């Protein structure tokens, strides 16, 4: 989207006003506000007036309740509609705004000299996108934008602490961003060892003890009971991998990875394909190889080979450089990625999707979190299993009761009260995605201490997990008093599942290194689900789609229960893994053979 033509920006505010807009003009009132920047963010300077913002206006979706009911129906075993996923047009009809909303928002924009020809609209008309300078955005939203700096990373964002809308538009507009969102979309991984790692021959039979020290695709297939199962490469099943922040997936590194650890894939010329979103790139310079991207593609492909894998590289992300008059905007790439995916035809969509990025829930304004979460519901209704890493900070910052912090604690609310609090992760806390926690070791497999887990403060506990989560809290009543005020016991609980997440052997820059994080468990679990979808599709059945209603009713019987470990954070021990579901490892880790028998019993 090009910056609005100068002539249009110089028009008097009411030069293009329609009779409808004049009839509905009303005073501005605050739509959304923050008392202060989230912890770790500080004011840097006023935003340059000519800095371009790619503004997205989310119109209300009056029929979303019908879409949500359809999602439950097509995702819940025993329902007459189970597996009958909705098509693109069906979903768009259910989220389309009311005609009055469309007309009133158009009139408001015209009042500010913005021609309708400058707007871009989503297929369902529920998002309006336009690129305009900060000065015009400030007039449109009755606000002032500033540059904020994230002290730990040095990243910058152009944001505001509040914005307003004409009073008559509040019922028609859910959210306007970028405005009050400070999420950084951080990858959930860390490099453990930069030095080359010695590998056993790929032809060596898998030895369980070796998998306690280094994880390879062979380890994962053994631990999760894949056996000799070989999926189809041509059934139409696809696995998607979301990438952001100029994390580039390197094909040479991946080919070397396959040569050493999955030679049959290398011999077949197996490789992920790439789709670029919002001016995204995927540099193949060896020095540009991304640790997160390589981890994702090598293990998603390593588990699911020969199922086609697609790496989606989304541009449009921070950092913004405040000292330069740069044309780079600072929009949240989630919005661009979701717009791209939802515009795809049903045939083009992957059946499973892994994302290893996220941030603290409280850095995402409630209204925006709900809209993003609702878009994941749309993907689920169309038959896509959406997985997210649960995070790497346990219940907050990963610090146990005996640890020392390097700086001020981050386990504080950003509501202006600075109250001690566990920090839920988003989008893992969205009830329409499957959150993947972490484990390590095997025989027995146990919770890795950094496994993100807990309870959302934004989203209430969904019905599908009422019995499991209620049972956990009833069996562990001490948490309600010990952690009183630190978490919301009535919130959506996560993770839902888990998988290995430590000591993953990754080829990066031509060398094998070890990496860890729920960034590793998420593509691993997604690879297993892609195998399950293959089993279903080749048996003439629909793919699983949104997993959680299935998972919490019958699917969990195909999982290995993890009962050892905890997830410390915020100077506490966090929660304990235990029999059944728990907020450290969810239902545990997948057993492919057991799951296959559940979904295709004959």
XYZ file of C-alpha atoms in Angstrom:
602
model
C 0.000 0.000 0.000
C 1.461 3.343 -1.089
C 1.400 6.412 1.109
C -1.732 8.476 0.472
C -1.279 11.035 -2.300
C -0.254 14.436 -1.006
C -3.256 16.098 -2.626
C -5.657 13.895 -0.700
C -3.886 14.621 2.566
C -4.190 18.391 2.022
C -7.947 18.355 1.486
C -9.992 20.124 4.167
C -11.266 17.634 6.756
C -14.885 17.775 5.539
C -14.203 18.263 1.832
C -15.164 14.674 1.048
C -17.747 14.212 3.796
C -20.897 12.404 2.760
C -24.397 13.168 4.077
C -24.211 9.922 6.061
C -20.984 10.981 7.772
C -22.262 14.454 8.564
C -25.424 12.982 10.047
C -23.424 10.710 12.323
C -20.557 12.972 13.344
C -19.976 12.790 17.094
C -17.379 13.801 19.652
C -14.302 11.643 20.163
C -13.949 9.438 23.226
C -11.146 7.092 24.259
C -11.346 3.665 22.667
C -8.283 2.092 24.286
C -5.551 3.242 26.653
C -2.568 2.081 28.675
C -1.482 3.733 31.940
C 2.194 3.331 30.992
C 4.400 1.395 28.578
C 4.812 -2.301 29.486
C 7.842 -3.228 31.643
C 11.026 -2.972 29.640
C 9.764 -0.184 27.371
C 10.670 3.503 27.763
C 9.756 6.687 25.922
C 12.452 7.752 23.474
C 11.152 10.686 21.402
C 8.159 12.059 19.500
C 7.357 10.096 16.367
C 8.437 11.786 13.111
C 5.304 13.358 11.573
C 6.013 11.849 8.157
C 6.826 8.346 9.412
C 4.436 5.992 7.565
C 2.103 3.751 9.514
C 0.281 0.831 7.919
C -2.923 1.246 9.896
C -5.383 -1.631 10.203
C -8.951 -1.002 11.331
C -10.853 -4.053 12.547
C -14.614 -3.752 12.115
C -16.949 -5.635 14.437
C -18.023 -9.146 13.450
C -21.651 -9.413 14.618
C -21.966 -13.109 13.679
C -18.723 -14.354 15.209
C -20.726 -16.346 17.782
C -22.115 -18.411 14.913
C -18.622 -19.032 13.602
C -17.451 -20.117 17.042
C -20.357 -22.562 17.333
C -19.510 -23.945 13.910
C -15.888 -24.360 15.049
C -17.012 -26.422 18.057
C -19.342 -28.486 15.871
C -16.750 -29.427 13.252
C -14.016 -30.024 15.859
C -15.819 -32.051 18.556
C -16.027 -35.850 18.224
C -19.622 -37.038 18.429
C -21.017 -33.951 16.729
C -23.076 -34.585 13.589
C -20.840 -32.051 11.833
C -17.507 -33.393 13.102
C -14.879 -33.095 10.371
C -17.140 -31.113 8.025
C -14.882 -28.078 7.939
C -16.166 -24.788 6.603
C -15.074 -23.338 3.279
C -13.499 -19.928 2.738
C -16.748 -18.318 1.609
C -18.683 -19.817 4.532
C -16.259 -18.310 7.039
C -16.202 -14.930 5.315
C -19.993 -14.748 5.403
C -19.969 -15.380 9.166
C -17.436 -12.656 9.957
C -18.603 -9.982 7.547
C -19.431 -6.659 9.297
C -22.857 -5.098 9.137
C -23.409 -2.765 6.181
C -23.882 0.159 8.597
C -20.403 -0.467 10.013
C -18.884 -0.380 6.545
C -20.678 2.821 5.609
C -19.920 4.674 8.843
C -16.216 3.817 8.827
C -15.921 4.827 5.166
C -17.617 8.143 5.927
C -15.265 8.802 8.871
C -12.213 8.220 6.695
C -13.579 10.454 3.951
C -14.143 13.203 6.498
C -10.384 13.191 7.064
C -9.612 13.522 3.387
C -8.828 9.854 2.851
C -10.245 8.627 -0.468
C -11.804 5.172 -0.452
C -9.586 4.264 -3.388
C -6.619 4.375 -0.970
C -8.055 1.593 1.191
C -7.352 -2.120 1.071
C -10.012 -4.468 2.391
C -9.910 -8.069 3.527
C -12.065 -10.524 1.541
C -14.665 -10.498 4.335
C -14.503 -6.668 4.596
C -13.755 -6.961 8.323
C -10.345 -5.294 8.045
C -9.611 -1.951 6.407
C -5.933 -1.233 5.771
C -4.339 2.055 4.752
C -0.884 3.574 4.874
C -0.669 7.147 6.105
C 1.829 9.427 7.854
C 1.908 9.686 11.635
C 0.537 13.232 11.471
C -2.651 12.090 9.737
C -2.998 9.023 11.963
C -2.821 11.348 14.974
C -5.651 13.483 13.590
C -7.714 10.442 12.677
C -7.358 8.879 16.137
C -7.109 12.062 18.240
C -3.801 10.912 19.692
C -0.043 11.483 19.669
C 2.425 8.818 18.576
C 5.866 8.430 20.147
C 8.946 6.316 19.632
C 9.474 3.771 22.433
C 12.619 1.773 23.081
C 12.753 -1.765 24.425
C 15.656 -1.511 26.861
C 16.750 -5.180 26.931
C 16.923 -5.573 23.129
C 17.359 -2.031 21.841
C 14.335 -2.399 19.524
C 12.174 0.628 18.775
C 8.440 0.912 18.052
C 6.197 3.793 17.032
C 3.224 3.559 19.374
C 0.759 5.545 21.465
C -0.605 4.923 24.947
C -4.166 5.735 23.942
C -6.344 6.482 20.956
C -9.880 7.714 20.480
C -12.712 7.303 18.006
C -15.906 9.255 17.394
C -18.415 7.937 19.916
C -20.768 6.633 17.230
C -18.009 4.354 15.864
C -17.205 2.510 19.088
C -19.882 -0.093 18.411
C -18.633 -0.603 14.857
C -14.842 -0.793 15.325
C -13.153 -3.412 17.489
C -9.562 -2.256 17.190
C -7.131 0.049 15.398
C -3.471 -0.985 15.238
C -0.592 -0.296 15.390
C -1.391 1.874 18.359
C -1.118 0.381 21.857
C 0.442 -3.001 21.012
C 3.983 -3.469 22.352
C 4.432 -7.177 21.597
C 7.848 -8.030 20.126
C 7.030 -11.438 18.639
C 10.168 -13.062 20.060
C 11.273 -16.545 18.954
C 11.158 -19.196 21.689
C 14.629 -20.715 21.273
C 18.227 -20.430 22.408
C 21.517 -21.759 21.059
C 23.092 -24.014 23.650
C 26.431 -24.723 21.996
C 27.988 -22.774 19.160
C 30.769 -25.284 18.621
C 30.310 -28.143 16.150
C 28.551 -31.182 17.564
C 29.829 -34.693 16.792
C 27.106 -36.866 15.289
C 26.574 -40.581 15.109
C 26.038 -42.046 11.664
C 22.469 -41.748 10.446
C 22.508 -45.455 9.652
C 23.293 -46.362 13.269
C 20.236 -47.889 14.983
C 18.623 -45.424 17.355
C 19.769 -45.946 20.924
C 17.398 -44.501 23.542
C 20.220 -43.424 25.875
C 21.777 -41.252 23.165
C 18.583 -39.229 22.912
C 19.127 -37.961 26.452
C 22.078 -35.957 25.143
C 21.280 -34.958 21.563
C 17.966 -34.997 19.724
C 17.723 -35.942 16.051
C 14.754 -36.819 13.813
C 15.496 -40.508 14.450
C 15.243 -39.907 18.206
C 11.893 -38.185 17.845
C 10.463 -40.893 15.626
C 11.504 -43.520 18.144
C 10.376 -41.641 21.252
C 7.005 -40.874 19.676
C 6.451 -44.320 18.213
C 6.316 -43.393 14.528
C 7.842 -46.731 13.586
C 8.174 -47.451 9.882
C 5.197 -45.298 8.887
C 5.799 -43.566 5.543
C 3.338 -40.799 4.625
C 2.236 -39.799 1.154
C 3.902 -36.914 -0.654
C 0.947 -36.411 -2.995
C -2.227 -36.606 -0.903
C -2.659 -32.824 -0.750
C -1.566 -32.695 2.889
C 0.810 -29.787 3.622
C 2.614 -28.490 6.725
C 3.102 -24.737 7.158
C 5.905 -23.029 9.112
C 5.515 -19.357 10.056
C 8.644 -17.181 10.062
C 9.143 -13.563 11.097
C 11.809 -10.990 11.992
C 14.005 -11.735 8.949
C 14.638 -15.258 10.229
C 15.782 -16.942 7.036
C 15.562 -20.695 6.456
C 18.675 -21.860 4.641
C 18.318 -24.605 2.048
C 21.998 -25.591 1.977
C 22.031 -26.034 5.752
C 18.838 -28.068 5.551
C 20.228 -30.252 2.788
C 23.360 -30.940 4.884
C 21.096 -31.702 7.843
C 19.205 -34.252 5.770
C 22.384 -35.767 4.333
C 23.678 -36.531 7.804
C 20.461 -37.252 9.698
C 17.804 -38.180 7.130
C 19.654 -39.400 4.021
C 16.499 -40.675 2.331
C 15.196 -37.081 2.279
C 18.447 -35.778 0.793
C 18.432 -38.545 -1.832
C 14.872 -37.615 -2.811
C 15.768 -33.904 -3.129
C 13.272 -33.111 -0.383
C 13.159 -29.422 0.512
C 10.680 -26.911 1.904
C 9.144 -24.371 -0.454
C 8.968 -20.645 0.393
C 6.152 -18.105 0.205
C 6.949 -14.442 0.869
C 4.401 -12.237 2.642
C 4.316 -8.441 2.971
C 7.697 -7.929 1.284
C 9.232 -10.752 3.273
C 12.535 -12.217 2.121
C 14.460 -15.452 2.600
C 18.127 -14.718 1.944
C 20.230 -17.769 1.132
C 23.548 -16.177 2.080
C 25.157 -18.584 4.511
C 25.868 -15.798 6.975
C 22.158 -14.916 7.050
C 20.943 -18.357 8.108
C 18.538 -18.064 11.043
C 18.822 -20.342 14.048
C 15.055 -20.235 14.622
C 14.172 -20.707 10.963
C 16.611 -23.591 10.474
C 15.385 -25.301 13.633
C 11.781 -25.015 12.454
C 12.221 -26.288 8.904
C 14.733 -29.004 9.728
C 12.568 -30.623 12.391
C 9.167 -30.055 10.823
C 10.555 -31.703 7.689
C 12.661 -34.212 9.582
C 9.567 -35.617 11.282
C 7.028 -35.277 8.448
C 9.106 -36.255 5.359
C 7.996 -36.545 2.540
C 4.935 -34.362 3.264
C 5.388 -30.970 1.526
C 6.498 -28.203 3.918
C 6.035 -24.480 3.241
C 8.044 -21.757 4.959
C 6.107 -18.473 5.159
C 8.486 -15.536 5.583
C 6.565 -12.447 6.683
C 8.054 -8.950 6.474
C 6.837 -5.704 7.993
C 8.275 -6.162 11.474
C 10.383 -4.013 13.808
C 12.940 -2.650 14.470
C 12.239 0.963 13.552
C 15.308 3.204 13.435
C 14.335 6.512 15.075
C 17.369 8.433 13.857
C 16.634 7.895 10.170
C 13.771 9.047 7.995
C 13.059 5.456 7.037
C 10.094 4.208 4.966
C 9.964 1.009 7.015
C 6.775 0.778 9.032
C 6.374 -0.878 12.422
C 3.240 -2.960 11.984
C 2.687 -6.272 13.735
C 3.483 -9.043 11.238
C 0.823 -11.343 12.720
C -1.787 -9.188 11.022
C -0.075 -9.459 7.648
C 0.463 -13.203 8.000
C -3.130 -13.917 8.987
C -4.526 -11.742 6.200
C -2.424 -13.701 3.710
C -3.426 -17.103 5.059
C -7.140 -16.349 5.305
C -7.182 -15.114 1.702
C -5.951 -18.524 0.490
C -8.319 -20.983 -1.136
C -9.221 -24.055 0.901
C -6.973 -26.210 -1.284
C -3.992 -23.898 -0.781
C -4.118 -23.921 3.025
C -1.760 -26.213 4.941
C -3.498 -28.783 7.138
C -1.159 -28.012 10.066
C 0.705 -24.850 10.977
C 3.551 -24.296 13.451
C 4.621 -20.962 14.942
C 7.504 -20.619 17.383
C 7.005 -16.948 18.252
C 5.062 -15.042 20.902
C 5.223 -12.558 23.752
C 3.727 -11.801 27.147
C -0.039 -11.656 26.889
C -0.219 -8.291 28.634
C 1.920 -6.605 25.935
C -0.958 -7.172 23.490
C -4.040 -5.008 24.162
C -7.084 -7.090 24.969
C -9.051 -5.944 21.916
C -6.231 -6.815 19.536
C -5.548 -10.159 21.225
C -9.205 -11.092 20.792
C -9.184 -10.150 17.103
C -5.999 -12.105 16.408
C -7.349 -15.066 18.369
C -10.603 -14.938 16.409
C -8.643 -15.189 13.179
C -7.032 -18.380 14.396
C -10.597 -19.613 14.984
C -11.290 -18.947 11.318
C -8.333 -21.111 10.311
C -9.511 -23.847 12.674
C -13.030 -23.770 11.228
C -11.479 -24.270 7.785
C -9.666 -27.403 8.963
C -6.210 -26.101 9.909
C -4.492 -27.335 13.091
C -2.725 -24.251 14.504
C 0.140 -24.824 16.950
C 2.119 -22.290 19.027
C 5.118 -22.623 21.301
C 4.045 -22.165 24.927
C 7.104 -20.037 25.805
C 10.426 -20.495 27.563
C 9.956 -18.679 30.864
C 7.978 -21.182 32.901
C 5.196 -19.192 34.583
C 6.926 -15.904 33.794
C 10.624 -15.096 33.621
C 12.032 -18.565 34.292
C 13.562 -17.560 37.634
C 13.089 -19.980 40.538
C 12.892 -19.112 44.239
C 16.679 -19.307 44.704
C 17.682 -17.473 41.517
C 19.073 -13.957 41.240
C 17.674 -11.493 38.692
C 20.028 -9.551 36.422
C 17.756 -6.523 36.636
C 14.279 -5.423 37.779
C 11.710 -8.200 37.832
C 9.433 -8.407 34.805
C 6.723 -10.345 36.643
C 4.598 -7.249 37.127
C 1.283 -6.130 35.712
C 1.277 -3.202 33.279
C -2.031 -1.773 34.498
C -0.252 1.025 36.327
C -0.279 -0.866 39.645
C 2.916 -2.926 39.081
C 1.382 -5.861 40.950
C 3.343 -9.105 41.109
C 1.957 -11.523 38.549
C 2.690 -14.632 36.535
C 2.990 -13.765 32.848
C 0.782 -15.671 30.437
C 2.060 -16.020 26.880
C 0.204 -15.020 23.720
C -0.878 -16.415 21.265
C -0.418 -19.620 23.303
C -3.204 -18.395 25.613
C -5.711 -18.151 22.737
C -8.355 -20.886 23.193
C -8.469 -21.529 19.423
C -4.843 -22.710 19.106
C -2.945 -25.684 20.490
C -0.120 -24.614 22.807
C 2.957 -26.869 22.892
C 5.105 -27.078 26.030
C 8.485 -28.730 26.444
C 10.022 -31.957 27.753
C 13.472 -33.512 27.840
C 15.145 -36.846 28.542
C 13.391 -40.120 27.875
C 12.737 -43.218 29.945
C 11.284 -41.328 31.725
C 10.474 -38.220 29.752
C 9.986 -35.213 32.016
C 8.975 -31.550 31.904
C 11.779 -29.210 30.915
C 12.002 -26.414 33.521
C 11.539 -23.615 30.993
C 8.249 -25.024 29.652
C 5.825 -22.087 29.454
C 2.488 -22.705 31.105
C -0.206 -21.154 33.204
C -3.534 -19.353 32.913
C -4.716 -16.517 30.692
C -5.946 -13.254 32.166
C -7.680 -12.370 28.881
C -9.519 -15.524 27.837
C -11.888 -17.518 30.078
C -11.482 -21.256 30.400
C -13.123 -22.861 27.361
C -15.678 -25.581 27.919
C -13.528 -28.245 26.279
C -10.969 -28.058 29.107
C -13.305 -27.421 32.040
C -13.102 -30.955 33.453
C -9.347 -31.421 32.959
C -8.269 -28.060 34.341
C -10.876 -28.034 37.079
C -9.667 -31.481 38.081
C -6.054 -30.324 38.237
C -6.882 -27.378 40.492
C -9.121 -29.505 42.684
C -6.314 -32.021 43.120
C -3.798 -29.254 43.862
C -5.710 -26.736 46.005
C -2.514 -25.389 47.567
C -1.821 -23.374 44.394
C -4.955 -21.304 44.937
C -3.615 -19.998 48.240
C 0.132 -20.168 47.590
C -0.173 -18.219 44.310
C -3.251 -16.173 45.165
C -3.383 -13.117 42.931
C -0.523 -14.309 40.715
C -2.706 -16.190 38.234
C -6.313 -16.381 37.095
C -7.633 -19.855 38.017
C -10.661 -19.303 35.762
C -8.611 -18.484 32.662
C -7.817 -20.529 29.580
C -5.062 -22.867 30.750
C -2.085 -23.970 28.683
C -0.119 -25.780 27.334
C -2.360 -28.387 25.794
C 0.425 -30.815 24.833
C 4.208 -30.997 24.832
C 7.177 -32.555 23.074
C 10.948 -32.770 23.330
C 12.549 -29.305 23.447
C 16.176 -29.638 24.575
C 19.503 -30.421 22.861
C 18.182 -30.384 19.292
C 20.892 -30.952 16.700
C 20.550 -28.182 14.092
C 22.704 -27.338 11.086
C 23.426 -23.621 11.186
C 25.933 -21.997 8.864
C 27.282 -25.391 7.827
C 27.911 -26.562 11.396
C 25.845 -28.644 13.778
C 24.899 -26.861 16.985
C 22.551 -27.678 19.838
C 19.436 -25.588 20.369
C 16.589 -25.621 22.863
C 13.206 -24.098 23.528
C 9.556 -24.713 22.880
C 10.541 -23.498 19.411
C 11.783 -27.071 19.044
C 8.785 -28.832 20.548
C 6.264 -26.944 18.393
C 7.523 -28.028 14.923
C 8.149 -31.502 16.332
C 4.566 -31.872 17.527
C 3.260 -30.322 14.306
C 5.242 -32.874 12.337
C 3.533 -35.684 14.265
C 0.104 -34.126 13.653
C 0.955 -33.876 9.956
C 1.589 -37.632 9.975
C -1.784 -38.170 11.676
C -3.462 -36.011 9.037
C -1.771 -38.110 6.371
C -3.236 -41.234 7.946
C -6.678 -39.640 7.890
C -6.505 -38.172 4.386
C -5.176 -41.343 2.777
C -7.994 -43.234 4.525
C -10.560 -40.949 2.901
C -11.277 -38.937 6.036
C -10.942 -35.201 6.762
C -7.882 -33.804 8.523
C -8.118 -33.165 12.273
C -8.468 -29.388 12.011
C -8.692 -27.559 15.355
C -7.284 -30.115 17.780
C -8.364 -29.104 21.249
C -11.961 -30.402 21.493
C -10.729 -33.760 20.109
C -7.667 -33.667 22.344
C -9.595 -33.056 25.583
C -12.223 -35.720 24.837
C -10.576 -38.733 23.169
C -7.264 -37.624 21.721
C -5.378 -37.502 25.021
C -5.613 -41.281 25.299
C -2.952 -41.373 22.588
C -0.469 -39.319 24.632
C 2.345 -40.164 27.032
C 1.505 -38.641 30.404
C 4.405 -36.619 31.849
C 4.423 -36.623 35.644
C 7.912 -35.361 36.551
C 9.067 -31.753 36.662
C 7.845 -28.200 37.147
C 8.101 -24.805 35.421
C 9.632 -22.185 37.765
C 9.310 -18.466 37.205
C 8.744 -15.166 39.001
C 10.893 -16.477 41.913
C 8.521 -19.406 42.480
C 8.602 -23.119 41.654
C 5.700 -22.649 39.260
C 3.361 -25.591 38.742
C 4.075 -29.325 38.915
C 3.613 -31.920 36.223
C 1.269 -34.630 37.438
C -1.031 -37.427 36.360
C -3.401 -36.207 33.638
C -3.434 -32.675 32.299
C -1.169 -30.084 33.951
C -0.055 -26.486 33.169
C 3.521 -27.611 32.482
C 3.177 -30.314 29.818
C -0.564 -30.373 29.083
C -1.695 -33.893 28.244
C 1.896 -34.908 27.611
C 3.651 -36.036 24.442
C 2.231 -37.822 21.393
C 2.375 -41.540 20.662
C 1.778 -41.672 16.919
C 0.781 -45.331 16.762
C -1.811 -44.890 19.535
C -3.201 -41.708 17.968
C -3.407 -43.393 14.559
C -5.556 -46.146 16.066
C -7.829 -43.571 17.680
C -8.437 -41.605 14.478
C -8.525 -44.584 12.090
C -9.559 -47.543 14.238
C -10.012 -49.944 11.325
